[in-house]
Amino acid sequence: MGKLSGKVAIVTASTDGIGLAIARRLAEDGAAVMVSSRKQQNVDSAVKELRNKNLSVSGIVCHVGIKEDRERMIQKTLKEYGGIDILVSNAAVNPVFGPILDTTESAWDKIMDINLKSSFFLCKEVVPHMEARGGGSVVFVSSIGGYNISEFMGPYGMSKTALLGLTKALVPQLAQKRIRVNCIAPGLVKTKFSEQLWKDSGAASSAYAQIIPMKRFAEPEDCAGIVSFLVSDDASYITGETVVIGGGVSARL
């Protein structure tokens, strides 16, 4: 039996990249996992892939910025698995790239709604169900960009910085409910979300890799084991912390 045997997890934006790697690892470690994405075909593909590995997963279309979608995801999880023990809030967007003063109000609102607001409210909506199980664990997926904010990704970086603060802010109330809340801050991970930064094998990509002490970009799986640890009993006395997964890149506010 795995260390997460008997646990039920929700992982948002989990049909590709970091989210899929986390969902796979939690399921490999024994959890039943609800995966989600905004597109049905992506949900179907991820569920098929994971079930082919004999993992206990289900899936649902969920736009985390829509309250009704979040509620449907929660209710489907309760119906299929009987409770919720783990939430990994991974969904994020970055619709703009350029100087921060060029950011439109609509782009600002979209970034903050998905990256920050939805993370808080999904956590709030899941907490009563975790409390009914005697406790649980929440992990927010931030970014090293929340520490070292890029000149051309200002709003995105700020939203990720806010997740570091949200993690701290939730600790006092959630601790009383036996719910731990932590955060991870990955560096540049080789996913579709970030492929413009790493896929080009030219000078710019090589130069960026050289500033990473480990001299490579992260793989999604580099994040998955840390999350599995944080939501397990091995981390039973860890809450309010952010783990930087940055290959040695300095990260301080």
Short mmCIF file of C-alpha atoms in Angstrom, two decimals:
data_model
loop_
_atom_site.label_atom_id
_atom_site.label_comp_id
_atom_site.label_asym_id
_atom_site.label_seq_id
_atom_site.Cartn_x
_atom_site.Cartn_y
_atom_site.Cartn_z
CA MET A 1 0.00 0.00 0.00
CA GLY A 2 1.19 3.48 -0.85
CA LYS A 3 1.69 6.27 1.64
CA LEU A 4 -1.49 7.99 0.35
CA SER A 5 -3.66 4.87 0.38
CA GLY A 6 -7.26 5.73 1.26
CA LYS A 7 -6.80 9.44 0.49
CA VAL A 8 -8.81 11.39 -2.10
CA ALA A 9 -7.21 14.23 -4.05
CA ILE A 10 -8.37 16.99 -6.39
CA VAL A 11 -5.69 18.38 -8.71
CA THR A 12 -6.66 21.30 -10.94
CA ALA A 13 -5.27 21.83 -14.45
CA SER A 14 -4.04 18.26 -14.29
CA THR A 15 -4.25 16.90 -17.82
CA ASP A 16 -0.79 18.07 -18.87
CA GLY A 17 2.52 19.31 -17.52
CA ILE A 18 3.04 19.81 -13.79
CA GLY A 19 -0.58 19.03 -12.92
CA LEU A 20 -0.59 15.71 -14.75
CA ALA A 21 2.73 14.70 -13.19
CA ILE A 22 1.35 15.50 -9.72
CA ALA A 23 -1.90 13.63 -10.37
CA ARG A 24 0.05 10.60 -11.59
CA ARG A 25 2.37 10.59 -8.58
CA LEU A 26 -0.43 10.96 -6.04
CA ALA A 27 -2.29 8.09 -7.67
CA GLU A 28 0.89 5.97 -7.80
CA ASP A 29 1.26 6.60 -4.07
CA GLY A 30 -2.24 5.29 -3.43
CA ALA A 31 -4.64 8.23 -3.66
CA ALA A 32 -7.82 8.34 -5.70
CA VAL A 33 -7.46 11.44 -7.87
CA MET A 34 -9.93 13.76 -9.62
CA VAL A 35 -8.22 15.37 -12.59
CA SER A 36 -9.60 18.40 -14.39
CA SER A 37 -9.15 20.69 -17.36
CA ARG A 38 -11.21 23.22 -19.29
CA LYS A 39 -11.47 20.86 -22.29
CA GLN A 40 -13.26 17.52 -22.30
CA GLN A 41 -10.84 15.94 -24.78
CA ASN A 42 -7.92 16.72 -22.48
CA VAL A 43 -9.75 15.22 -19.50
CA ASP A 44 -10.58 12.08 -21.46
CA SER A 45 -6.98 11.69 -22.65
CA ALA A 46 -5.47 12.10 -19.18
CA VAL A 47 -7.97 9.75 -17.52
CA LYS A 48 -7.33 7.10 -20.19
CA GLU A 49 -3.55 7.44 -19.80
CA LEU A 50 -3.65 7.11 -16.03
CA ARG A 51 -6.22 4.31 -15.95
CA ASN A 52 -4.07 2.38 -18.41
CA LYS A 53 -1.49 2.38 -15.63
CA ASN A 54 -4.11 0.87 -13.28
CA LEU A 55 -4.38 4.09 -11.29
CA SER A 56 -7.55 5.19 -9.50
CA VAL A 57 -8.58 8.39 -11.28
CA SER A 58 -11.64 10.16 -12.56
CA GLY A 59 -12.02 13.44 -14.40
CA ILE A 60 -14.23 16.42 -15.02
CA VAL A 61 -14.24 19.60 -17.06
CA CYS A 62 -13.64 22.52 -14.73
CA HIS A 63 -12.90 26.19 -15.34
CA VAL A 64 -11.65 27.15 -11.89
CA GLY A 65 -12.74 30.75 -12.38
CA ILE A 66 -16.38 29.65 -12.52
CA LYS A 67 -17.94 28.89 -9.13
CA GLU A 68 -20.46 26.42 -10.58
CA ASP A 69 -17.65 24.44 -12.23
CA ARG A 70 -15.74 24.25 -8.97
CA GLU A 71 -18.84 23.06 -7.16
CA ARG A 72 -19.52 20.36 -9.77
CA MET A 73 -15.95 19.12 -9.40
CA ILE A 74 -16.26 18.95 -5.64
CA GLN A 75 -19.62 17.17 -5.79
CA LYS A 76 -18.41 14.63 -8.34
CA THR A 77 -15.40 13.88 -6.16
CA LEU A 78 -17.63 13.36 -3.11
CA LYS A 79 -20.03 11.17 -5.08
CA GLU A 80 -17.34 8.94 -6.58
CA TYR A 81 -14.87 8.75 -3.70
CA GLY A 82 -16.80 9.71 -0.56
CA GLY A 83 -14.68 12.62 0.63
CA ILE A 84 -11.75 14.96 -0.03
CA ASP A 85 -8.40 14.86 1.77
CA ILE A 86 -6.06 16.68 -0.61
CA LEU A 87 -6.31 19.75 -2.83
CA VAL A 88 -3.57 20.77 -5.25
CA SER A 89 -4.40 24.13 -6.82
CA ASN A 90 -2.34 24.26 -10.00
CA ALA A 91 -4.40 26.18 -12.57
CA ALA A 92 -2.82 29.40 -13.87
CA VAL A 93 -2.86 31.71 -16.87
CA ASN A 94 -0.56 34.33 -18.33
CA PRO A 95 -2.25 36.07 -21.28
CA VAL A 96 0.24 38.96 -21.51
CA PHE A 97 3.99 39.31 -22.06
CA GLY A 98 5.55 42.76 -21.97
CA PRO A 99 6.14 45.84 -19.80
CA ILE A 100 3.80 45.92 -16.83
CA LEU A 101 2.44 49.38 -17.64
CA ASP A 102 1.12 47.98 -20.92
CA THR A 103 -1.17 45.57 -19.04
CA THR A 104 -4.87 46.06 -19.74
CA GLU A 105 -7.46 45.90 -17.00
CA SER A 106 -9.08 42.84 -18.55
CA ALA A 107 -5.74 40.97 -18.66
CA TRP A 108 -4.99 41.98 -15.05
CA ASP A 109 -8.40 40.74 -13.90
CA LYS A 110 -8.02 37.43 -15.73
CA ILE A 111 -4.61 36.74 -14.18
CA MET A 112 -5.71 37.58 -10.65
CA ASP A 113 -9.05 35.77 -10.99
CA ILE A 114 -7.51 32.48 -12.11
CA ASN A 115 -4.13 32.48 -10.40
CA LEU A 116 -5.17 33.89 -7.03
CA LYS A 117 -8.89 34.34 -6.46
CA SER A 118 -9.93 30.90 -7.69
CA SER A 119 -7.20 29.25 -5.60
CA PHE A 120 -8.53 30.88 -2.45
CA PHE A 121 -12.18 30.14 -3.10
CA LEU A 122 -11.57 26.54 -4.15
CA CYS A 123 -9.66 26.06 -0.93
CA LYS A 124 -12.49 27.68 1.04
CA GLU A 125 -15.07 25.48 -0.67
CA VAL A 126 -13.11 22.27 -0.04
CA VAL A 127 -12.25 22.95 3.62
CA PRO A 128 -15.61 21.79 5.12
CA HIS A 129 -15.23 18.44 3.37
CA MET A 130 -11.67 18.03 4.62
CA GLU A 131 -12.77 18.96 8.12
CA ALA A 132 -15.46 16.27 7.94
CA ARG A 133 -12.68 13.72 7.27
CA GLY A 134 -10.71 14.90 10.30
CA GLY A 135 -8.22 17.02 8.41
CA GLY A 136 -6.43 17.34 5.11
CA SER A 137 -3.74 19.05 3.10
CA VAL A 138 -3.71 21.89 0.56
CA VAL A 139 -0.87 22.71 -1.83
CA PHE A 140 -0.77 25.84 -3.97
CA VAL A 141 1.44 25.86 -7.06
CA SER A 142 3.23 29.20 -7.16
CA SER A 143 6.42 29.91 -9.12
CA ILE A 144 9.98 31.05 -8.63
CA GLY A 145 8.67 33.99 -10.65
CA GLY A 146 6.83 34.98 -7.48
CA TYR A 147 10.24 35.68 -5.92
CA ASN A 148 12.17 36.90 -8.96
CA ILE A 149 9.56 38.79 -10.97
CA SER A 150 10.33 39.07 -14.66
CA GLU A 151 10.25 42.53 -16.21
CA PHE A 152 7.94 41.19 -18.90
CA MET A 153 5.70 38.98 -16.73
CA GLY A 154 4.89 41.43 -13.94
CA PRO A 155 1.21 40.66 -13.27
CA TYR A 156 1.81 36.91 -13.49
CA GLY A 157 4.73 37.16 -11.06
CA MET A 158 2.70 39.29 -8.67
CA SER A 159 -0.13 36.74 -8.67
CA LYS A 160 2.37 34.04 -7.77
CA THR A 161 3.86 36.19 -5.01
CA ALA A 162 0.36 36.55 -3.61
CA LEU A 163 0.07 32.76 -3.34
CA LEU A 164 3.04 32.78 -0.98
CA GLY A 165 1.13 35.22 1.20
CA LEU A 166 -2.12 33.28 0.89
CA THR A 167 -0.35 30.17 2.14
CA LYS A 168 0.79 32.03 5.27
CA ALA A 169 -2.57 33.75 5.79
CA LEU A 170 -4.51 30.47 5.84
CA VAL A 171 -2.36 28.71 8.42
CA PRO A 172 -3.99 29.91 11.68
CA GLN A 173 -7.56 28.96 10.75
CA LEU A 174 -6.74 25.78 8.88
CA ALA A 175 -4.45 24.49 11.64
CA GLN A 176 -7.42 24.54 14.01
CA LYS A 177 -9.21 22.25 11.56
CA ARG A 178 -6.22 19.87 11.25
CA ILE A 179 -5.63 21.01 7.70
CA ARG A 180 -2.11 21.81 6.55
CA VAL A 181 -1.44 24.30 3.74
CA ASN A 182 1.83 24.56 1.84
CA CYS A 183 3.11 25.82 -1.48
CA ILE A 184 5.64 24.92 -4.15
CA ALA A 185 7.50 27.42 -6.32
CA PRO A 186 8.90 25.70 -9.41
CA GLY A 187 11.52 27.30 -11.60
CA LEU A 188 11.36 26.99 -15.36
CA VAL A 189 9.68 23.64 -16.03
CA LYS A 190 9.57 22.05 -19.47
CA THR A 191 5.83 22.24 -20.16
CA LYS A 192 3.63 23.60 -22.94
CA PHE A 193 2.82 26.57 -20.67
CA SER A 194 6.45 27.72 -20.71
CA GLU A 195 7.69 26.34 -24.02
CA GLN A 196 8.42 29.78 -25.48
CA LEU A 197 11.13 30.13 -22.83
CA TRP A 198 12.79 26.72 -23.16
CA LYS A 199 11.87 25.09 -26.48
CA ASP A 200 14.15 27.26 -28.58
CA SER A 201 17.59 25.65 -28.40
CA GLY A 202 19.28 28.90 -29.38
CA ALA A 203 21.47 31.31 -27.45
CA ALA A 204 18.70 32.77 -25.28
CA SER A 205 17.57 29.38 -23.99
CA SER A 206 21.14 28.23 -23.42
CA ALA A 207 22.01 31.42 -21.57
CA TYR A 208 19.03 31.00 -19.25
CA ALA A 209 19.99 27.41 -18.51
CA GLN A 210 23.49 28.54 -17.59
CA ILE A 211 22.25 30.76 -14.74
CA ILE A 212 20.68 27.69 -13.11
CA PRO A 213 23.32 26.04 -10.90
CA MET A 214 22.09 22.58 -11.93
CA LYS A 215 22.43 23.62 -15.60
CA ARG A 216 19.10 22.23 -16.73
CA PHE A 217 15.43 23.08 -16.83
CA ALA A 218 13.06 21.20 -14.55
CA GLU A 219 10.83 18.35 -15.67
CA PRO A 220 7.22 18.13 -14.40
CA GLU A 221 8.16 15.06 -12.38
CA ASP A 222 10.62 17.16 -10.38
CA CYS A 223 7.58 18.81 -8.77
CA ALA A 224 5.46 15.72 -8.24
CA GLY A 225 7.46 13.99 -5.52
CA ILE A 226 7.64 17.15 -3.41
CA VAL A 227 3.84 17.52 -3.54
CA SER A 228 3.33 13.87 -2.62
CA PHE A 229 5.61 14.40 0.38
CA LEU A 230 3.84 17.59 1.48
CA VAL A 231 0.38 15.99 1.45
CA SER A 232 1.55 12.81 3.22
CA ASP A 233 1.96 12.01 6.90
CA ASP A 234 5.72 12.38 6.38
CA ALA A 235 5.06 16.15 6.42
CA SER A 236 2.60 16.05 9.31
CA TYR A 237 4.33 18.94 11.14
CA ILE A 238 4.91 21.15 8.09
CA THR A 239 2.46 23.93 7.28
CA GLY A 240 2.72 27.46 5.91
CA GLU A 241 5.89 26.69 3.96
CA THR A 242 6.92 27.21 0.34
CA VAL A 243 9.36 24.78 -1.25
CA VAL A 244 11.35 26.28 -4.12
CA ILE A 245 12.04 23.78 -6.89
CA GLY A 246 14.51 25.91 -8.79
CA GLY A 247 17.69 23.94 -9.41
CA GLY A 248 19.61 26.19 -7.04
CA VAL A 249 18.45 29.57 -8.33
CA SER A 250 18.36 32.13 -5.52
CA ALA A 251 14.80 32.94 -4.42
CA ARG A 252 14.13 35.57 -1.78
CA LEU A 253 11.59 38.34 -1.39
#
